[in-house]
mmCIF file of C-alpha atoms in Angstrom:
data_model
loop_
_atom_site.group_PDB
_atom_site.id
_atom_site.type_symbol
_atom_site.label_atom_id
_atom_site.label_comp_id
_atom_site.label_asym_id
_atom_site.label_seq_id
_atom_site.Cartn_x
_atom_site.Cartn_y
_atom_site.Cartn_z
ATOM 1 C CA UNK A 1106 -11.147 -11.011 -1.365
ATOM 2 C CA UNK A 1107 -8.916 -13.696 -2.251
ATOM 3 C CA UNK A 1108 -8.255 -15.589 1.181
ATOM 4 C CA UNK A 1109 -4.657 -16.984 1.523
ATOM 5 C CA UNK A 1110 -3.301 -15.500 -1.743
ATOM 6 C CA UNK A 1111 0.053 -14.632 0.561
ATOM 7 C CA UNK A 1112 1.006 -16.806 2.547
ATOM 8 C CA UNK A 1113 0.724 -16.214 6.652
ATOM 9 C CA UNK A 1114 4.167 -17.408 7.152
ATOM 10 C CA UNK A 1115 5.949 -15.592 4.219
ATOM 11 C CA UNK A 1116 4.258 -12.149 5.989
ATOM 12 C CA UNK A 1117 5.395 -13.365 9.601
ATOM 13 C CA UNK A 1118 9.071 -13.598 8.501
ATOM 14 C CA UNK A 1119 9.014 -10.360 6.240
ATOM 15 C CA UNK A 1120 7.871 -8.588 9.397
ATOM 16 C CA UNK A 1121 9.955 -10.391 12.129
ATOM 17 C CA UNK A 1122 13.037 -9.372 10.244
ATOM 18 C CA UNK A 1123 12.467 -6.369 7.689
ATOM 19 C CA UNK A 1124 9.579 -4.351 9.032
ATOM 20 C CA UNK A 1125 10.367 -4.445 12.564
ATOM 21 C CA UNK A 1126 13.795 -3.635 12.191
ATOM 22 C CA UNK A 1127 13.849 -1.118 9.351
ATOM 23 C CA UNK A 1128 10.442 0.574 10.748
ATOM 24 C CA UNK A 1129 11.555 4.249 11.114
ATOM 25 C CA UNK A 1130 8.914 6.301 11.878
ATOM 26 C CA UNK A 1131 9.426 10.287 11.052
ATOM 27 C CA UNK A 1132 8.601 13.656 12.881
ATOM 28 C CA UNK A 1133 7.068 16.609 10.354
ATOM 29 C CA UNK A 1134 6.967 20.108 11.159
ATOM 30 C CA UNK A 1135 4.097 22.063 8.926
ATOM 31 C CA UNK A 1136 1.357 24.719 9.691
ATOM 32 C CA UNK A 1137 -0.222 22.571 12.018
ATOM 33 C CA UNK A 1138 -3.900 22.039 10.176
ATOM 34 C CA UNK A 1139 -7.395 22.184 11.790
ATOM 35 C CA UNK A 1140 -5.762 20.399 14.961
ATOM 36 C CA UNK A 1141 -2.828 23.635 15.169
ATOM 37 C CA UNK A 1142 -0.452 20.808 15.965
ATOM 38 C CA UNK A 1143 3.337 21.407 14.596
ATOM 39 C CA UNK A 1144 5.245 18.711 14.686
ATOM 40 C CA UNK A 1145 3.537 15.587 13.926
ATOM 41 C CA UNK A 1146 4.934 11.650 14.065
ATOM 42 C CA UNK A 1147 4.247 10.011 10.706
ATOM 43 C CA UNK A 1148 4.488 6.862 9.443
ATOM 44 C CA UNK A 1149 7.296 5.371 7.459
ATOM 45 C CA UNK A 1150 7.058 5.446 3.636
ATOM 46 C CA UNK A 1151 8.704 3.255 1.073
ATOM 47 C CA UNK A 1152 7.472 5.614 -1.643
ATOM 48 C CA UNK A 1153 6.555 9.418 -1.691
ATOM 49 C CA UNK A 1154 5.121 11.481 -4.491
ATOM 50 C CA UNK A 1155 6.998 15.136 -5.233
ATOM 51 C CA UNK A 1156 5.108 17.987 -3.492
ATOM 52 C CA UNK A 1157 3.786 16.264 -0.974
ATOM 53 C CA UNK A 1158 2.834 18.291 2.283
ATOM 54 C CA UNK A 1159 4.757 17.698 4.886
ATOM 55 C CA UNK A 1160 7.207 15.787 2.497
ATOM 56 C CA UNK A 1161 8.703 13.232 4.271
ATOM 57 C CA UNK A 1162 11.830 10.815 2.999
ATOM 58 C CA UNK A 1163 11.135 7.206 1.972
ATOM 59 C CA UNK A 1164 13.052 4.139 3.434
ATOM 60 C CA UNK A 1165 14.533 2.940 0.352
ATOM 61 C CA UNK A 1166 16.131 -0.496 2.413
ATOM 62 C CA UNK A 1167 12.354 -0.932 3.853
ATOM 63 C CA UNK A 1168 10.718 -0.783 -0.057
ATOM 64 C CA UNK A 1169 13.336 -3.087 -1.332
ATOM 65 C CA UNK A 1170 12.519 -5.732 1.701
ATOM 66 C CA UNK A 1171 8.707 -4.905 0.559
ATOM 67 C CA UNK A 1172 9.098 -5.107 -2.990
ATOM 68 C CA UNK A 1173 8.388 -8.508 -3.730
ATOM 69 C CA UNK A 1174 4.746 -8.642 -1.875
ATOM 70 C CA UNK A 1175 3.692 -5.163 -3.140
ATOM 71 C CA UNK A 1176 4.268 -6.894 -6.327
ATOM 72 C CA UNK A 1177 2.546 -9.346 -5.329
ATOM 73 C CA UNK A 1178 -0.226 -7.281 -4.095
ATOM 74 C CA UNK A 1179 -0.641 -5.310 -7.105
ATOM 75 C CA UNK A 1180 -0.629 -8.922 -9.718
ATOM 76 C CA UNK A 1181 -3.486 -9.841 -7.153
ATOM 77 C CA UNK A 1182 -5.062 -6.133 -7.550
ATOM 78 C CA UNK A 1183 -5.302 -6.034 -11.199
ATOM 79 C CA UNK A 1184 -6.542 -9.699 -11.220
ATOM 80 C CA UNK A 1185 -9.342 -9.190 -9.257
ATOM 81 C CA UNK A 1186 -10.149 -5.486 -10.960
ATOM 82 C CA UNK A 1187 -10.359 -7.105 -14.580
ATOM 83 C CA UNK A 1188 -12.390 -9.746 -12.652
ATOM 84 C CA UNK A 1189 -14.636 -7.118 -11.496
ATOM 85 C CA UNK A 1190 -14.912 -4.953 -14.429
ATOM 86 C CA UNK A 1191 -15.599 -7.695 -16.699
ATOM 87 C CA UNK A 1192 -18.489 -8.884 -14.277
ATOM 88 C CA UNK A 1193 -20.459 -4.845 -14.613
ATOM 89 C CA UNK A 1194 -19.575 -5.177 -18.743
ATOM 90 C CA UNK A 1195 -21.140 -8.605 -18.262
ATOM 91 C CA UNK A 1196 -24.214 -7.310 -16.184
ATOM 92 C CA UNK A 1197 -24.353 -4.771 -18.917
ATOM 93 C CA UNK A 1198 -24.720 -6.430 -21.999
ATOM 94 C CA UNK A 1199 -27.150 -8.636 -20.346
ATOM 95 C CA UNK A 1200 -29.463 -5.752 -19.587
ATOM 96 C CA UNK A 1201 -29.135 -4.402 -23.344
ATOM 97 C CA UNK A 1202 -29.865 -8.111 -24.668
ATOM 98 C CA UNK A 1203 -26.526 -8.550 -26.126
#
């Protein structure tokens, strides 16, 4: 985990005025699942994949206040991933004596 990589107050500001505001939770009506409960209160999305069940609509304005920190998020992802991988290739290569 990389402590601090965002910064407390950026996130404090981008939910004080974007998240709180634009938050729109949304009610889905489906078959009701192992709980045989119809209408259900989701969350709110900023993306949704096609064919989702219940399919609910993404808040575009949300996503585009988000945008810069899930970009951020996913730079920070794949940095520590490659990190990782190449750690198990290294732990590898030491076990075959390489």
């Amino acid at each position: 985990v990389i402590s601090k990589a965002i910064q407390t107050p950026y996130l404090e500001e981008l939910f004080s005025n974007s998240i709180l505001p634009l938050f729109q939770p949304q009610t889905v009506t489906y078959n009701g699942g192992i709980a045989n409960i119809k209408r259900w209160k989701i969350s709110c999305y900023l993306e949704v994949m096609e064919g989702g069940v219940p399919c609910t609509n993404p808040n575009i304005e949300l996503r585009e206040h988000c945008l810069p920190l899930l970009d951020s998020c996913n730079d920070l992802f794949i940095a520590w991933y490659k990190q990782q991988t190449a750690c198990v290739q290294q732990q590898r290569h030491q076990k075959k004596g390489i």
